[in-house]
Coordinates of C-alpha atoms and ligand atoms in Angstrom, one line a residue:
Chain A
M1 CA -54.4 -81.6 -19.9
S2 CA -51.6 -83.9 -19.0
E3 CA -50.4 -84.5 -22.5
E4 CA -46.8 -85.0 -21.6
K5 CA -47.3 -87.8 -19.1
D6 CA -49.9 -89.4 -21.2
T7 CA -47.9 -89.6 -24.3
P8 CA -44.5 -91.0 -23.4
R9 CA -44.5 -93.0 -26.6
R10 CA -42.2 -91.1 -29.0
G11 CA -40.1 -92.6 -31.7
P12 CA -38.6 -95.6 -29.7
S13 CA -37.6 -97.4 -32.9
G14 CA -36.6 -95.0 -35.7
G15 CA -35.9 -97.8 -38.1
Y16 CA -39.5 -98.9 -38.0
Y17 CA -40.8 -95.5 -39.0
I18 CA -38.3 -95.2 -41.8
E19 CA -39.5 -98.5 -43.0
C20 CA -43.2 -97.3 -42.8
F21 CA -42.4 -94.1 -44.6
L22 CA -40.4 -95.7 -47.3
R23 CA -43.2 -98.1 -48.0
E24 CA -45.6 -95.1 -48.3
V25 CA -43.2 -93.4 -50.7
I26 CA -43.0 -96.4 -53.0
T27 CA -46.8 -96.8 -52.9
N28 CA -47.2 -93.1 -53.9
I29 CA -44.7 -93.3 -56.7
R30 CA -46.5 -96.4 -58.0
H31 CA -49.9 -94.7 -57.8
N32 CA -48.7 -91.6 -59.7
P33 CA -46.0 -92.7 -62.1
M34 CA -46.4 -90.0 -64.7
M35 CA -46.1 -87.2 -62.3
S36 CA -43.1 -88.7 -60.7
V37 CA -41.5 -89.0 -64.1
A38 CA -42.2 -85.4 -64.7
S39 CA -40.6 -84.4 -61.4
V40 CA -37.6 -86.6 -61.9
S41 CA -37.0 -85.3 -65.4
T42 CA -37.3 -81.6 -64.5
V43 CA -34.8 -82.1 -61.7
M44 CA -32.6 -83.9 -64.2
V45 CA -32.7 -81.0 -66.7
L46 CA -32.0 -78.5 -63.9
A47 CA -29.0 -80.5 -62.7
L48 CA -27.7 -81.1 -66.3
I49 CA -27.8 -77.4 -67.1
L50 CA -26.3 -76.5 -63.8
G51 CA -23.5 -79.1 -64.3
F52 CA -22.9 -77.8 -67.8
F53 CA -22.5 -74.2 -66.6
V54 CA -20.3 -75.2 -63.7
I55 CA -17.9 -77.1 -66.1
I56 CA -17.8 -74.2 -68.5
V57 CA -17.2 -71.6 -65.9
V58 CA -14.6 -73.5 -64.0
N59 CA -12.6 -74.3 -67.2
L60 CA -12.8 -70.7 -68.5
D61 CA -11.6 -69.5 -65.1
A62 CA -8.7 -71.8 -65.2
L63 CA -7.9 -70.8 -68.8
A64 CA -8.1 -67.1 -68.0
T65 CA -5.8 -67.5 -65.0
E66 CA -3.3 -69.4 -67.1
L67 CA -3.4 -66.8 -69.8
T68 CA -3.1 -63.7 -67.6
G69 CA -0.5 -65.0 -65.3
E70 CA -0.8 -62.8 -62.3
M71 CA -1.8 -59.5 -63.9
Q72 CA 1.8 -58.3 -63.8
I73 CA 4.5 -57.3 -66.2
K74 CA 7.7 -59.3 -66.2
V75 CA 10.7 -57.1 -67.0
Y76 CA 14.0 -58.8 -68.1
M77 CA 17.1 -56.7 -67.9
D78 CA 20.1 -57.0 -70.2
S79 CA 23.6 -57.8 -69.0
N80 CA 24.5 -54.2 -68.6
F81 CA 22.2 -53.8 -65.7
N82 CA 23.7 -54.0 -62.3
P83 CA 22.0 -54.3 -58.9
E84 CA 23.0 -50.8 -57.8
Q85 CA 20.5 -49.4 -60.4
V86 CA 17.5 -51.1 -58.8
N87 CA 16.3 -48.0 -57.0
T88 CA 16.6 -45.8 -60.1
F89 CA 14.6 -48.4 -62.1
K90 CA 12.0 -48.5 -59.4
S91 CA 11.4 -44.8 -59.2
Q92 CA 11.2 -44.6 -63.0
A93 CA 8.7 -47.4 -63.1
Y94 CA 6.5 -45.8 -60.5
E95 CA 6.5 -42.6 -62.4
I96 CA 4.7 -44.3 -65.3
G97 CA 1.6 -44.7 -63.2
H98 CA -0.8 -47.6 -62.5
V99 CA 2.1 -49.5 -61.1
V100 CA 1.2 -51.2 -57.8
K101 CA 4.6 -52.5 -56.9
V102 CA 8.0 -53.0 -58.3
N103 CA 9.6 -56.2 -57.2
F104 CA 13.2 -56.9 -57.9
V105 CA 14.1 -60.6 -58.7
P106 CA 17.9 -61.0 -58.7
K107 CA 19.1 -63.7 -61.1
D108 CA 20.2 -65.9 -58.3
E109 CA 16.7 -65.9 -56.9
A110 CA 15.3 -66.6 -60.4
F111 CA 17.7 -69.6 -60.7
R112 CA 16.6 -70.9 -57.3
R113 CA 12.9 -70.6 -58.3
L114 CA 13.6 -72.4 -61.6
R115 CA 15.4 -75.2 -59.9
Q116 CA 12.6 -75.5 -57.4
R117 CA 10.0 -75.6 -60.2
L118 CA 11.8 -78.2 -62.2
N119 CA 12.6 -80.1 -59.1
A120 CA 14.6 -83.2 -59.9
K121 CA 13.4 -83.4 -63.5
L122 CA 16.4 -81.7 -64.9
D123 CA 19.9 -81.5 -63.6
L124 CA 20.8 -77.9 -63.6
N125 CA 24.3 -78.6 -62.3
D126 CA 25.3 -79.4 -65.8
L127 CA 25.0 -75.8 -66.7
D128 CA 28.0 -73.7 -66.1
G129 CA 26.9 -70.5 -64.3
N130 CA 23.5 -68.9 -64.2
P131 CA 22.1 -68.1 -67.6
L132 CA 19.1 -66.2 -66.2
P133 CA 19.0 -62.4 -66.2
D134 CA 18.0 -60.1 -63.4
S135 CA 14.3 -59.2 -63.6
F136 CA 11.5 -57.2 -62.1
E137 CA 7.9 -58.1 -61.5
V138 CA 5.6 -55.1 -61.9
P139 CA 1.9 -55.7 -61.0
V140 CA -0.5 -53.1 -62.3
D141 CA -3.8 -52.0 -60.9
D142 CA -5.9 -52.5 -64.0
P143 CA -5.5 -55.1 -66.7
N144 CA -6.3 -52.5 -69.4
F145 CA -3.0 -50.7 -68.6
L146 CA -0.9 -53.8 -68.9
E147 CA 0.0 -53.0 -72.5
P148 CA 0.7 -49.2 -72.3
V149 CA 2.7 -49.6 -69.1
A150 CA 4.7 -52.5 -70.5
Q151 CA 5.5 -50.4 -73.6
K152 CA 6.8 -47.5 -71.5
I153 CA 8.9 -49.8 -69.3
A154 CA 10.4 -51.4 -72.4
Q155 CA 11.9 -48.0 -73.2
L156 CA 13.7 -47.6 -69.8
A157 CA 17.5 -48.1 -69.7
N158 CA 18.9 -51.6 -69.7
V159 CA 15.5 -53.4 -70.3
A160 CA 15.9 -56.4 -72.6
T161 CA 12.4 -57.6 -72.9
V162 CA 9.0 -57.2 -71.2
D163 CA 6.3 -59.9 -71.0
Y164 CA 2.7 -59.5 -69.9
G165 CA -0.5 -61.5 -70.1
R166 CA -2.3 -61.1 -73.4
E167 CA -5.3 -58.9 -73.8
E168 CA -7.3 -61.9 -75.0
A169 CA -7.1 -63.3 -71.6
Y170 CA -9.0 -60.3 -70.2
K171 CA -11.6 -60.6 -72.9
L172 CA -12.0 -64.2 -71.9
M173 CA -12.4 -63.2 -68.3
K174 CA -15.1 -60.8 -69.2
L175 CA -16.9 -63.4 -71.3
N176 CA -16.7 -65.7 -68.3
H177 CA -18.4 -63.1 -66.2
V178 CA -21.2 -62.8 -68.7
I179 CA -21.6 -66.6 -68.9
R180 CA -21.7 -66.7 -65.1
L181 CA -24.4 -64.1 -65.0
V182 CA -26.5 -65.7 -67.8
G183 CA -26.1 -69.1 -66.2
F184 CA -27.2 -67.7 -62.8
V185 CA -30.3 -66.2 -64.3
I186 CA -31.2 -69.4 -66.2
L187 CA -30.6 -71.5 -63.1
V188 CA -32.7 -69.3 -60.9
M189 CA -35.6 -69.6 -63.3
L190 CA -35.1 -73.3 -63.7
F191 CA -34.9 -73.8 -60.0
A192 CA -38.2 -71.9 -59.6
S193 CA -39.9 -74.0 -62.2
T194 CA -38.5 -77.2 -60.8
L195 CA -39.9 -76.3 -57.4
L196 CA -43.2 -75.6 -59.0
I197 CA -43.4 -78.9 -60.8
I198 CA -42.3 -80.9 -57.8
S199 CA -44.7 -79.1 -55.5
N200 CA -47.5 -79.8 -58.0
T201 CA -46.6 -83.5 -58.2
I202 CA -46.6 -83.7 -54.4
R203 CA -49.9 -81.8 -54.3
L204 CA -51.5 -84.5 -56.4
T205 CA -50.2 -87.0 -53.9
V206 CA -51.5 -84.9 -51.1
F207 CA -54.9 -84.6 -52.8
A208 CA -55.1 -88.3 -53.4
R209 CA -54.4 -88.9 -49.8
R210 CA -56.3 -86.0 -48.2
K211 CA -58.7 -88.5 -46.5
E212 CA -55.8 -90.3 -45.0
I213 CA -54.3 -87.0 -43.8
D214 CA -57.6 -86.0 -42.3
I215 CA -57.7 -89.2 -40.4
M216 CA -54.1 -88.9 -39.3
Q217 CA -54.9 -85.4 -37.9
L218 CA -58.1 -86.7 -36.3
V219 CA -56.3 -89.5 -34.4
G220 CA -53.6 -87.1 -33.2
A221 CA -50.7 -87.3 -35.6
A222 CA -48.2 -84.4 -35.3
D223 CA -47.6 -82.3 -38.3
W224 CA -44.1 -83.7 -38.8
F225 CA -45.3 -87.2 -38.8
I226 CA -47.7 -86.3 -41.6
R227 CA -45.1 -84.4 -43.6
W228 CA -42.3 -87.0 -43.6
P229 CA -43.6 -89.4 -46.2
F230 CA -44.3 -86.5 -48.6
I231 CA -40.9 -84.9 -48.1
L232 CA -39.2 -88.3 -48.6
E233 CA -41.1 -88.7 -51.8
G234 CA -39.9 -85.3 -53.0
V235 CA -36.4 -86.0 -51.9
T236 CA -36.5 -89.4 -53.7
Q237 CA -37.6 -87.8 -56.9
G238 CA -35.0 -85.0 -56.6
M239 CA -32.2 -87.5 -55.8
I240 CA -33.1 -89.8 -58.8
G241 CA -33.2 -86.9 -61.2
S242 CA -30.0 -85.3 -60.1
A243 CA -28.1 -88.6 -59.8
L244 CA -29.1 -89.4 -63.4
A245 CA -27.8 -86.0 -64.5
A246 CA -24.6 -86.3 -62.5
T247 CA -23.9 -89.7 -64.0
L248 CA -24.5 -88.4 -67.5
I249 CA -22.3 -85.4 -67.0
D250 CA -19.6 -87.5 -65.4
I251 CA -19.5 -90.0 -68.3
S252 CA -19.6 -87.3 -71.0
Y253 CA -16.9 -85.3 -69.4
R254 CA -14.6 -88.3 -69.1
I255 CA -15.1 -89.0 -72.8
V256 CA -14.8 -85.4 -74.0
V257 CA -11.7 -84.3 -72.0
P258 CA -9.2 -86.8 -73.5
Q259 CA -10.5 -85.9 -77.0
L260 CA -10.0 -82.2 -76.3
H261 CA -6.5 -82.8 -75.0
K262 CA -5.7 -84.6 -78.2
S263 CA -6.9 -81.9 -80.5
I264 CA -6.1 -78.7 -78.6
S265 CA -3.5 -79.8 -76.1
F266 CA -2.4 -76.3 -75.1
L267 CA -5.8 -75.6 -73.4
P268 CA -5.7 -76.3 -69.7
I269 CA -8.8 -78.4 -69.3
M270 CA -9.5 -79.6 -65.9
A271 CA -9.0 -83.3 -65.3
P272 CA -12.3 -85.1 -64.5
A273 CA -11.0 -86.1 -61.1
Q274 CA -10.4 -82.5 -60.3
I275 CA -14.1 -81.4 -60.5
M276 CA -16.3 -84.4 -60.9
P277 CA -16.5 -85.6 -57.3
F278 CA -17.5 -82.1 -56.1
L279 CA -19.8 -81.5 -58.9
N280 CA -21.6 -84.9 -58.5
I281 CA -22.1 -84.4 -54.7
G282 CA -23.2 -80.8 -55.3
L283 CA -25.7 -81.8 -57.9
V284 CA -27.3 -84.6 -55.9
F285 CA -27.4 -82.4 -52.9
L286 CA -29.2 -79.7 -54.9
G287 CA -31.6 -82.3 -56.3
C288 CA -32.5 -83.5 -52.8
A289 CA -32.9 -80.0 -51.5
V290 CA -35.2 -78.9 -54.4
G291 CA -37.3 -82.1 -53.9
A292 CA -37.6 -81.5 -50.1
L293 CA -38.5 -77.9 -50.6
G294 CA -41.0 -78.5 -53.3
S295 CA -42.9 -81.1 -51.2
L296 CA -42.7 -79.0 -48.1
I297 CA -44.4 -76.2 -49.9
S298 CA -47.4 -78.3 -51.0
I299 CA -47.9 -80.3 -47.8
N300 CA -47.6 -77.1 -45.7
R301 CA -50.2 -75.4 -47.9
H302 CA -52.5 -78.3 -47.2
L303 CA -51.9 -78.6 -43.5
K304 CA -52.4 -74.9 -42.9
A305 CA -55.5 -74.6 -45.0
Chain B
M1 CA -68.2 -80.4 -7.1
V2 CA -66.4 -82.3 -9.7
E3 CA -64.4 -80.3 -12.3
P4 CA -66.2 -80.5 -15.7
I5 CA -64.3 -82.4 -18.3
I6 CA -65.9 -80.4 -21.1
E7 CA -67.1 -76.9 -20.6
L8 CA -68.5 -74.4 -23.1
Q9 CA -68.9 -70.8 -22.0
N10 CA -71.0 -68.4 -24.1
V11 CA -69.8 -70.1 -27.3
N12 CA -70.8 -68.6 -30.6
L13 CA -69.8 -70.0 -34.0
I14 CA -70.3 -68.1 -37.2
Y15 CA -69.0 -69.8 -40.3
P16 CA -67.1 -67.8 -42.9
N17 CA -70.1 -67.8 -45.2
G18 CA -72.1 -66.1 -42.4
T19 CA -74.1 -69.0 -41.1
R20 CA -74.6 -68.7 -37.3
A21 CA -74.2 -72.3 -36.3
L22 CA -74.0 -71.8 -32.6
K23 CA -75.5 -69.1 -30.4
N24 CA -74.5 -68.4 -26.8
I25 CA -73.9 -72.0 -25.8
D26 CA -73.2 -72.8 -22.2
L27 CA -72.6 -76.4 -21.4
S28 CA -70.8 -78.4 -18.8
V29 CA -70.1 -82.2 -18.9
T30 CA -68.7 -84.0 -15.9
P31 CA -66.2 -86.9 -16.2
G32 CA -67.9 -90.2 -16.9
E33 CA -71.2 -88.7 -18.2
F34 CA -73.1 -90.1 -21.1
V35 CA -74.8 -87.3 -23.1
F36 CA -77.1 -87.4 -26.1
L37 CA -77.1 -84.4 -28.4
V38 CA -80.3 -84.2 -30.4
G39 CA -82.1 -81.7 -32.6
H40 CA -83.1 -81.1 -36.2
T41 CA -80.7 -81.4 -39.0
G42 CA -78.7 -78.2 -39.1
S43 CA -79.3 -77.4 -35.5
G44 CA -75.5 -77.4 -34.7
K45 CA -74.7 -80.7 -33.2
S46 CA -71.7 -81.5 -35.4
S47 CA -70.5 -77.9 -35.2
L48 CA -70.5 -78.2 -31.4
M49 CA -68.5 -81.4 -31.5
K50 CA -66.0 -80.0 -33.9
L51 CA -65.2 -77.2 -31.4
I52 CA -64.4 -79.8 -28.7
Y53 CA -61.7 -81.6 -30.8
R54 CA -60.7 -78.3 -32.3
E55 CA -61.6 -78.9 -35.9
N56 CA -63.0 -75.4 -35.6
D57 CA -62.5 -72.4 -33.3
P58 CA -65.4 -70.6 -31.8
T59 CA -66.0 -67.1 -33.0
L60 CA -66.7 -66.1 -29.4
G61 CA -66.6 -67.8 -26.1
L62 CA -64.5 -70.5 -24.4
V63 CA -64.2 -74.2 -25.0
I64 CA -62.5 -75.9 -22.2
V65 CA -61.4 -79.6 -22.2
E66 CA -59.9 -81.1 -19.1
G67 CA -59.3 -77.6 -17.7
N68 CA -57.5 -76.4 -20.8
E69 CA -58.8 -73.7 -23.1
V70 CA -58.9 -75.4 -26.5
S71 CA -58.7 -72.3 -28.6
E72 CA -55.6 -71.2 -26.7
M73 CA -53.7 -74.3 -27.6
K74 CA -50.8 -73.9 -30.1
R75 CA -51.0 -75.8 -33.3
S76 CA -48.4 -78.2 -32.1
Q77 CA -50.5 -79.1 -29.0
I78 CA -53.6 -80.1 -31.0
P79 CA -52.4 -83.7 -31.7
Y80 CA -52.2 -84.2 -27.9
L81 CA -55.7 -83.0 -27.5
R82 CA -56.9 -85.4 -30.2
R83 CA -55.2 -88.3 -28.5
R84 CA -57.3 -87.5 -25.4
I85 CA -60.5 -87.5 -27.5
G86 CA -61.7 -90.4 -29.7
V87 CA -64.1 -89.4 -32.5
I88 CA -66.4 -91.6 -34.6
F89 CA -68.7 -90.6 -37.5
Q90 CA -71.7 -91.8 -39.4
D91 CA -69.4 -92.7 -42.4
F92 CA -66.9 -94.6 -40.3
R93 CA -63.9 -93.0 -42.0
L94 CA -61.8 -96.1 -42.2
L95 CA -58.9 -96.4 -44.8
G96 CA -60.1 -98.7 -47.5
H97 CA -56.7 -100.1 -48.4
K98 CA -55.8 -101.1 -44.8
T99 CA -57.2 -104.0 -42.9
V100 CA -59.2 -103.6 -39.7
F101 CA -56.1 -104.4 -37.7
E102 CA -54.0 -101.9 -39.7
N103 CA -56.7 -99.2 -39.4
V104 CA -56.7 -99.5 -35.7
A105 CA -52.9 -99.8 -35.4
Y106 CA -52.5 -96.7 -37.6
A107 CA -53.9 -94.5 -34.8
L108 CA -51.2 -95.9 -32.5
Q109 CA -48.4 -95.5 -35.0
V110 CA -49.1 -91.9 -35.7
T111 CA -48.6 -91.2 -32.0
G112 CA -45.2 -92.8 -32.2
A113 CA -46.1 -95.9 -30.2
S114 CA -43.4 -98.5 -30.1
R115 CA -43.8 -101.4 -32.4
S116 CA -43.8 -104.0 -29.6
V117 CA -46.9 -102.6 -27.9
I118 CA -49.0 -102.3 -31.0
P119 CA -50.3 -105.9 -31.5
R120 CA -51.3 -106.3 -27.9
K121 CA -53.1 -103.0 -27.7
V122 CA -54.9 -103.4 -31.0
N123 CA -56.1 -106.9 -30.1
K124 CA -57.4 -105.6 -26.8
A125 CA -59.4 -102.9 -28.6
L126 CA -60.7 -105.3 -31.2
T127 CA -61.7 -107.7 -28.5
L128 CA -63.7 -104.9 -26.8
V129 CA -65.7 -104.3 -29.9
N130 CA -65.9 -108.0 -30.6
L131 CA -64.1 -107.9 -33.9
R132 CA -61.0 -110.0 -33.3
E133 CA -61.8 -112.7 -35.8
K134 CA -62.2 -110.1 -38.6
A135 CA -59.0 -108.3 -37.9
D136 CA -57.5 -109.2 -41.3
R137 CA -60.5 -108.1 -43.4
L138 CA -60.6 -104.9 -45.4
P139 CA -63.4 -102.5 -44.5
S140 CA -65.2 -103.3 -47.7
Q141 CA -65.5 -106.9 -46.5
L142 CA -67.4 -105.9 -43.4
S143 CA -71.0 -104.9 -42.6
G144 CA -71.8 -101.3 -41.6
G145 CA -72.0 -102.2 -38.0
E146 CA -68.7 -104.0 -38.1
Q147 CA -67.1 -101.1 -39.8
Q148 CA -68.4 -98.8 -37.0
R149 CA -67.0 -101.2 -34.4
A150 CA -63.6 -101.0 -36.1
A151 CA -63.9 -97.2 -36.0
I152 CA -64.7 -97.4 -32.3
A153 CA -61.7 -99.6 -31.7
R154 CA -59.5 -97.0 -33.5
A155 CA -61.1 -94.2 -31.5
L156 CA -60.3 -96.0 -28.2
I157 CA -56.8 -97.2 -29.0
N158 CA -55.1 -94.2 -27.4
D159 CA -57.2 -94.6 -24.3
P160 CA -59.1 -91.3 -24.7
V161 CA -60.9 -89.7 -21.8
I162 CA -63.7 -88.5 -24.1
L163 CA -65.4 -90.3 -27.0
L164 CA -67.4 -88.1 -29.4
A165 CA -69.8 -89.9 -31.7
D166 CA -71.5 -87.9 -34.4
E167 CA -74.5 -89.9 -35.6
P168 CA -72.7 -93.3 -35.1
T169 CA -75.8 -95.3 -36.0
G170 CA -77.0 -93.1 -38.8
N171 CA -76.2 -95.6 -41.5
L172 CA -77.0 -98.7 -39.5
D173 CA -80.0 -101.1 -39.1
P174 CA -81.6 -101.3 -35.6
D175 CA -79.7 -104.4 -34.6
S176 CA -76.3 -103.0 -35.4
S177 CA -77.3 -99.7 -33.9
W178 CA -78.1 -101.5 -30.7
D179 CA -74.7 -103.3 -30.8
I180 CA -73.0 -99.9 -31.1
M181 CA -74.9 -98.5 -28.2
Q182 CA -74.0 -101.4 -26.0
I183 CA -70.4 -100.9 -26.8
L184 CA -70.6 -97.3 -26.0
S185 CA -72.3 -98.1 -22.7
K186 CA -69.5 -100.5 -21.9
V187 CA -66.9 -97.9 -22.7
N188 CA -68.8 -95.4 -20.6
A189 CA -68.9 -97.8 -17.7
R190 CA -65.1 -97.8 -17.7
G191 CA -65.1 -94.1 -17.1
T192 CA -64.9 -92.6 -20.5
T193 CA -67.1 -89.5 -21.1
I194 CA -69.3 -90.0 -24.0
L195 CA -71.1 -87.5 -26.2
V196 CA -73.5 -88.9 -28.9
A197 CA -75.2 -86.8 -31.6
T198 CA -78.1 -88.7 -32.9
H199 CA -81.5 -88.7 -34.6
N200 CA -82.3 -92.1 -33.3
Q201 CA -85.3 -91.4 -31.1
Q202 CA -85.9 -95.0 -29.9
M203 CA -82.3 -95.3 -28.8
V204 CA -82.4 -92.1 -26.7
D205 CA -85.6 -93.1 -25.1
I206 CA -84.4 -96.5 -24.1
M207 CA -81.0 -95.4 -22.9
Q208 CA -82.3 -92.9 -20.3
K209 CA -79.3 -90.7 -20.3
R210 CA -78.7 -87.0 -20.2
V211 CA -80.3 -85.4 -23.3
I212 CA -79.4 -82.0 -24.7
V213 CA -81.7 -80.6 -27.3
M214 CA -80.5 -78.1 -29.8
D215 CA -82.4 -75.9 -32.1
H216 CA -81.0 -73.3 -34.6
G217 CA -77.7 -73.3 -32.8
E218 CA -79.1 -72.9 -29.3
I219 CA -79.5 -75.4 -26.5
I220 CA -83.2 -75.3 -25.8
K221 CA -83.4 -78.2 -23.3
D222 CA -81.0 -80.1 -21.1
V223 CA -82.4 -82.9 -19.1
Q224 CA -81.1 -85.9 -17.1
N225 CA -82.5 -89.4 -17.8
G226 CA -84.3 -87.7 -20.7
M227 CA -86.3 -88.7 -23.7
Y228 CA -85.9 -87.7 -27.3
F229 CA -87.4 -84.3 -28.0
S230 CA -87.9 -82.2 -31.0
N231 CA -90.1 -79.3 -31.9
D232 CA -92.7 -81.4 -33.8
N233 CA -92.5 -84.2 -31.3
H234 CA -93.4 -82.5 -28.1
P235 CA -91.9 -83.2 -24.8
H236 CA -93.3 -85.7 -22.5
N237 CA -90.3 -86.1 -20.3
N238 CA -89.1 -85.0 -16.9
E239 CA -87.6 -81.6 -17.3
E240 CA -84.6 -80.3 -15.4
A241 CA -83.1 -76.8 -15.5
Ligands
LIG401 N1 -68.2 -75.7 -42.9 C1 -69.4 -75.0 -42.9 N2 -69.5 -73.9 -43.5 C2 -70.6 -73.1 -43.4 N3 -71.7 -73.6 -42.8 C3 -71.7 -74.7 -42.2 C4 -70.5 -75.5 -42.2 N4 -70.8 -76.7 -41.5 C5 -72.1 -76.5 -41.1 N5 -72.6 -75.4 -41.5 C6 -74.0 -74.9 -41.2 O1 -74.1 -74.7 -39.8 C7 -75.3 -75.2 -39.3 C8 -75.2 -76.3 -38.3 O2 -74.7 -77.4 -39.0 P1 -74.3 -78.8 -38.3 O3 -73.6 -79.6 -39.2 O4 -73.6 -78.5 -37.0 O5 -75.7 -79.3 -37.9 P2 -76.1 -80.8 -37.3 O6 -76.9 -80.5 -36.1 O7 -74.9 -81.6 -37.2 O8 -77.0 -81.3 -38.5 P3 -77.2 -82.9 -38.9 O9 -78.1 -83.4 -37.9 O10 -77.8 -82.8 -40.3 O11 -75.9 -83.5 -38.9 C9 -76.1 -75.6 -40.5 O12 -76.9 -74.5 -40.9 C10 -75.1 -75.9 -41.6 O13 -75.6 -75.6 -42.9
LIG402 MG1 -74.2 -83.3 -38.0

């Protein structure tokens, strides 16, 4: 059969087909408003919960990082310390165990770093001399040993003070892990049920239009031509649901963040501009994907049957 | 000898429920032929047609259309087969919410035809079946005969080489049936191969075309310029092997 030469007519005007498909989608949604509402709202719930978890996890992450510093002990030496003792200190520190590295920070270096951090905000030239002490940075291999190691280092010669991230920070990190896990499990279940609901909605549309699909197949429509309107319908529902959720999350975050800053100003809460654009795009993308997948499942089931 | 356009070799069809709908069918149709398929209800006429446009696959045997084995075709090739074969049914199968014009245009759109050729082609097909003035009506605003003519226009819109008609006049009065037959003759005269399953005895007798008689899934008679034949209406026509 000379199918190739007899069917040179393939998609010469894409815009026209999109127009046809969109018209079909609108007709379908109008014919089946309740099911469309069900799909849209489940996607919305999925996106809302996902968004909520992402915000919590991202902020707890930031908080934990802030609180722990870099999982290292800062050791400030007193004025009796002189740079010739660096190697002695290093070997003593390594003997304690769980010490990954011992990094000497001369006071000049510390001053340079400080100046860089403050940039032009403060004129350090007003100070006479360098008030900063020599110090060491001592990263450890396990946060649980921060405290015992720090206590032992504090007893070494010429150590003025030691400073390390607080234990609470690690508890927070662990909590964050648990939240992540719980969130992941909830989201997987939600994703599955959203898929189910969308594919059932689309299945109703498929069922309502089975005669039309039969005729399309009879007159030689390719599978993809038949699938498109249904997939577009699913995507539309997913997009509307997730866009609503993203808008809601965006607005509430922008309201809540300044309030939190006012009442608990020491907490490092992410600025809306830092996460919202990514979150919004991600959520809408997910909504479209779940919509497309859900409808693909049901239309494929029909076509293969 | 001309290559057959439709060929069935030792075709058997057993439905999943165990019904043996076709038994050892051998059949060859040359391009441009007009063939009637007759036989009692349940004798397998529709089942045979469904194999040709690959609505079903034979349990055993070969179905060959234009030299290609139909059951060998990949799923993605079936649409191209269907564009080479027009099909019409007793119940017309028009879409109720589309006008006559839209119903016919639909079969063009699904093949990806460009928008600019659609009106011209549709109007040509509607002219052929003498339905141009009613192009904007819905199927429900047409008589049965007119609906069947619209279905024929749709079946012909992709210029098929074969037209399968499964009891096309089953729901029609004699006048409308005759209209349909005349249209089919006209289409056949342009070179399209036509296969008509029918219970309409008078029609078959008048048309004097090839007649294939089926009974319980078998071809029991295959005659040129034949007359209607059934088991209780015994043959009085010129037999050919
Ligand atoms: N989808 C199916 N599943 C199971 N059995 C079927 C199916 N379609 C048809 N049959 C059976 O196969 C046999 C042939 O049916 P078919 O429809 O081909 O007959 P027909 O000659 O077209 O009859 P009619 O003149 O009434 O249209 C019958 O016994 C019928 O009951
Ligand atoms: Mg039949």
